[in-house]
XYZ file of N, CA and C in Angstrom:
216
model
N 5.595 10.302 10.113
C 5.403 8.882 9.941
C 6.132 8.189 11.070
N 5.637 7.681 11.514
C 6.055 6.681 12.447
C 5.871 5.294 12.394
N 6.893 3.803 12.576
C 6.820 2.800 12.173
C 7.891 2.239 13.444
N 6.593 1.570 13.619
C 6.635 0.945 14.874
C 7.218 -0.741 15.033
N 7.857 -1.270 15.651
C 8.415 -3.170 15.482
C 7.742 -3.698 16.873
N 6.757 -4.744 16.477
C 6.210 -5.067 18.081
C 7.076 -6.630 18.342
N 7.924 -6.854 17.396
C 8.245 -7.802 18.115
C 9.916 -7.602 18.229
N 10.540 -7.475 17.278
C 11.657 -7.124 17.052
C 12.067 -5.898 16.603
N 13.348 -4.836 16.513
C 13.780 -3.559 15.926
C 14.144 -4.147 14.187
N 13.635 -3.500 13.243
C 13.805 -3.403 12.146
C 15.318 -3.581 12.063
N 15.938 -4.168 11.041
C 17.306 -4.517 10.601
C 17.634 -3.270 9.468
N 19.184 -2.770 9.584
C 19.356 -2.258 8.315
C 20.573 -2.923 7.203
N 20.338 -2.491 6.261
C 21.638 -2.601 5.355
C 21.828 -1.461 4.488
N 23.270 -2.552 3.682
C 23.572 -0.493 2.462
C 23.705 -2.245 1.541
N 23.859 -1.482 0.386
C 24.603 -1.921 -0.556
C 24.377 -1.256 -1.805
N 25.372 -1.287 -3.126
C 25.648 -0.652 -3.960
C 26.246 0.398 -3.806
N 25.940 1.307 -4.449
C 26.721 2.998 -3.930
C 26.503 3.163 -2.271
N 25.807 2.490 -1.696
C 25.446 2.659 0.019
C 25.249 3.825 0.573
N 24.507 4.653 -0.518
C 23.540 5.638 -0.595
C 21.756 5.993 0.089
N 21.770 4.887 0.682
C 20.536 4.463 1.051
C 20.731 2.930 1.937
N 19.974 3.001 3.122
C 19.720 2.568 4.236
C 18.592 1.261 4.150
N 18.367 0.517 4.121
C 17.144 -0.639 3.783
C 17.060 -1.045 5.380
N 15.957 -0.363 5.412
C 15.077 -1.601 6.952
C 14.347 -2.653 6.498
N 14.855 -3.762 6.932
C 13.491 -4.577 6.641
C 13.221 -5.527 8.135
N 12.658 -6.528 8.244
C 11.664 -7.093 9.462
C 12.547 -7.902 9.211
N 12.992 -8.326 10.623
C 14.142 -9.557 10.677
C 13.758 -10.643 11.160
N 11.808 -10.992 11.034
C 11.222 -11.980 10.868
C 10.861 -12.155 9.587
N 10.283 -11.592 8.760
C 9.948 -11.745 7.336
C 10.523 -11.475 6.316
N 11.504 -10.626 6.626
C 12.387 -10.084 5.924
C 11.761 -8.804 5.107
N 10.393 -8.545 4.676
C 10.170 -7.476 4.309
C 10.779 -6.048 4.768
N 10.698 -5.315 3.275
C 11.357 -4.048 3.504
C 10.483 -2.814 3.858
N 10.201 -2.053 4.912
C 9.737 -1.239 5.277
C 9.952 -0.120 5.181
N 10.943 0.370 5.139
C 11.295 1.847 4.196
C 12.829 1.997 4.233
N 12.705 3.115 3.320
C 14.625 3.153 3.553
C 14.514 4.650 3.766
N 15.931 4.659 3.676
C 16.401 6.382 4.145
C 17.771 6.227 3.376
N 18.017 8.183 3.300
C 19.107 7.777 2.270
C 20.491 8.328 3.189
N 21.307 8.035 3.074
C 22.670 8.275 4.169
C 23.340 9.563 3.608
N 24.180 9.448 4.482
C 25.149 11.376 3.956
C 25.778 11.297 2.918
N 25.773 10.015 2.202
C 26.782 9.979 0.741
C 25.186 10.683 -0.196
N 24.139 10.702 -0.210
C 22.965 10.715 -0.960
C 23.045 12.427 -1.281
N 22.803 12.791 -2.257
C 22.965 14.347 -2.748
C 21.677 15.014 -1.933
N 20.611 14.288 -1.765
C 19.118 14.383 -0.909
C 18.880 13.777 -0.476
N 18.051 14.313 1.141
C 17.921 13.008 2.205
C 16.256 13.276 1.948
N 15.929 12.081 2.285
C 14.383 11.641 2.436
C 14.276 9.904 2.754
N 13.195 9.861 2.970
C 12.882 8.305 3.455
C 11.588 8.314 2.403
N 11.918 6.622 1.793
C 10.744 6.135 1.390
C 10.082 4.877 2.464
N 8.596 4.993 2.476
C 8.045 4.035 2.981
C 7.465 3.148 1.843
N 7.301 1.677 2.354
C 6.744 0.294 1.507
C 5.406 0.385 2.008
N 4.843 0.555 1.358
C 2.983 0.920 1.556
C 2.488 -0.321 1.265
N 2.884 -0.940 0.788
C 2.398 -2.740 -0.155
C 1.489 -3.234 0.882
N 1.497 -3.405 2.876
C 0.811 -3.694 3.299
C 0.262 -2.928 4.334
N -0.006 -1.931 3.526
C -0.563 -0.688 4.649
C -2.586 -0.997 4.191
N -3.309 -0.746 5.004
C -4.294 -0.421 4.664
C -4.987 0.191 3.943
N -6.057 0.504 2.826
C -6.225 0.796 1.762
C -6.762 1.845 2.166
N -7.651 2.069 3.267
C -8.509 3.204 4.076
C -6.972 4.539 4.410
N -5.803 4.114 5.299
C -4.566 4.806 5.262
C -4.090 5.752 3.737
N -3.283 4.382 3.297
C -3.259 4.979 1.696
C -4.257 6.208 1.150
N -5.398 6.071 0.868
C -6.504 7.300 0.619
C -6.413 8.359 1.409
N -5.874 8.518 2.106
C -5.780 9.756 2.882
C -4.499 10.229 2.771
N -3.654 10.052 2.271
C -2.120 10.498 1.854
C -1.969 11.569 0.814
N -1.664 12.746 1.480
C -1.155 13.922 0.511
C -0.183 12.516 -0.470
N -0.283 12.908 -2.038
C 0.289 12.928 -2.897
C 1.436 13.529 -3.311
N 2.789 13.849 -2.898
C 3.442 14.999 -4.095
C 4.327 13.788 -5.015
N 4.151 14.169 -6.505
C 4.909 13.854 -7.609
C 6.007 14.598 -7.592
N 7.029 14.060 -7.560
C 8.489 14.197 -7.724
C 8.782 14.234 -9.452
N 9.662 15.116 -9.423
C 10.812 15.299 -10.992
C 9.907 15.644 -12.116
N 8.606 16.491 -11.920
C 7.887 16.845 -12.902
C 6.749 16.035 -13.272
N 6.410 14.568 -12.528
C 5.596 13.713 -12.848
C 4.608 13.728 -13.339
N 3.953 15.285 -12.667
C 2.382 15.161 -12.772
C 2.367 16.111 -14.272
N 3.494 16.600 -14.994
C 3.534 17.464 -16.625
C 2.492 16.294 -17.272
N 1.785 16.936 -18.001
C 1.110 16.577 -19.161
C 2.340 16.144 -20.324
N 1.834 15.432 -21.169
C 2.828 14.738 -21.958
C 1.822 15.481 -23.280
């Protein structure tokens, strides 16, 4: 994944346990993904899909995390 700033570099912050990294657009302020820092027991990055293209989205391997996809 790659996420690109054409006008400005994405901003970060911590807060709370400061376990996790928040980029967001330091024109709109939207949040674009985070990442989680060396205090985090697991590193991974989430991305904010909210204004990604719907054609993108559909083409995204799926994996369910923590058992999600169990039948109930």
């Amino acid at each position: 994944m790659t996420i690109t700033a054409h006008e400005q570099p994405a901003k970060g912050y911590l807060w709370g346990d400061r376990e996790a990294e928040f980029m967001h657009c330091p024109i709109c302020g939207c949040i674009t993904h985070y990442e989680t820092t060396e205090r985090c027991d697991s590193q991974f990055v989430a991305v904010n899909m909210s204004m990604a293209d719907i054609e993108v989205i559909e083409e995204l391997q799926i994996k369910l995390l923590d058992k999600a996809d169990r039948k109930r």
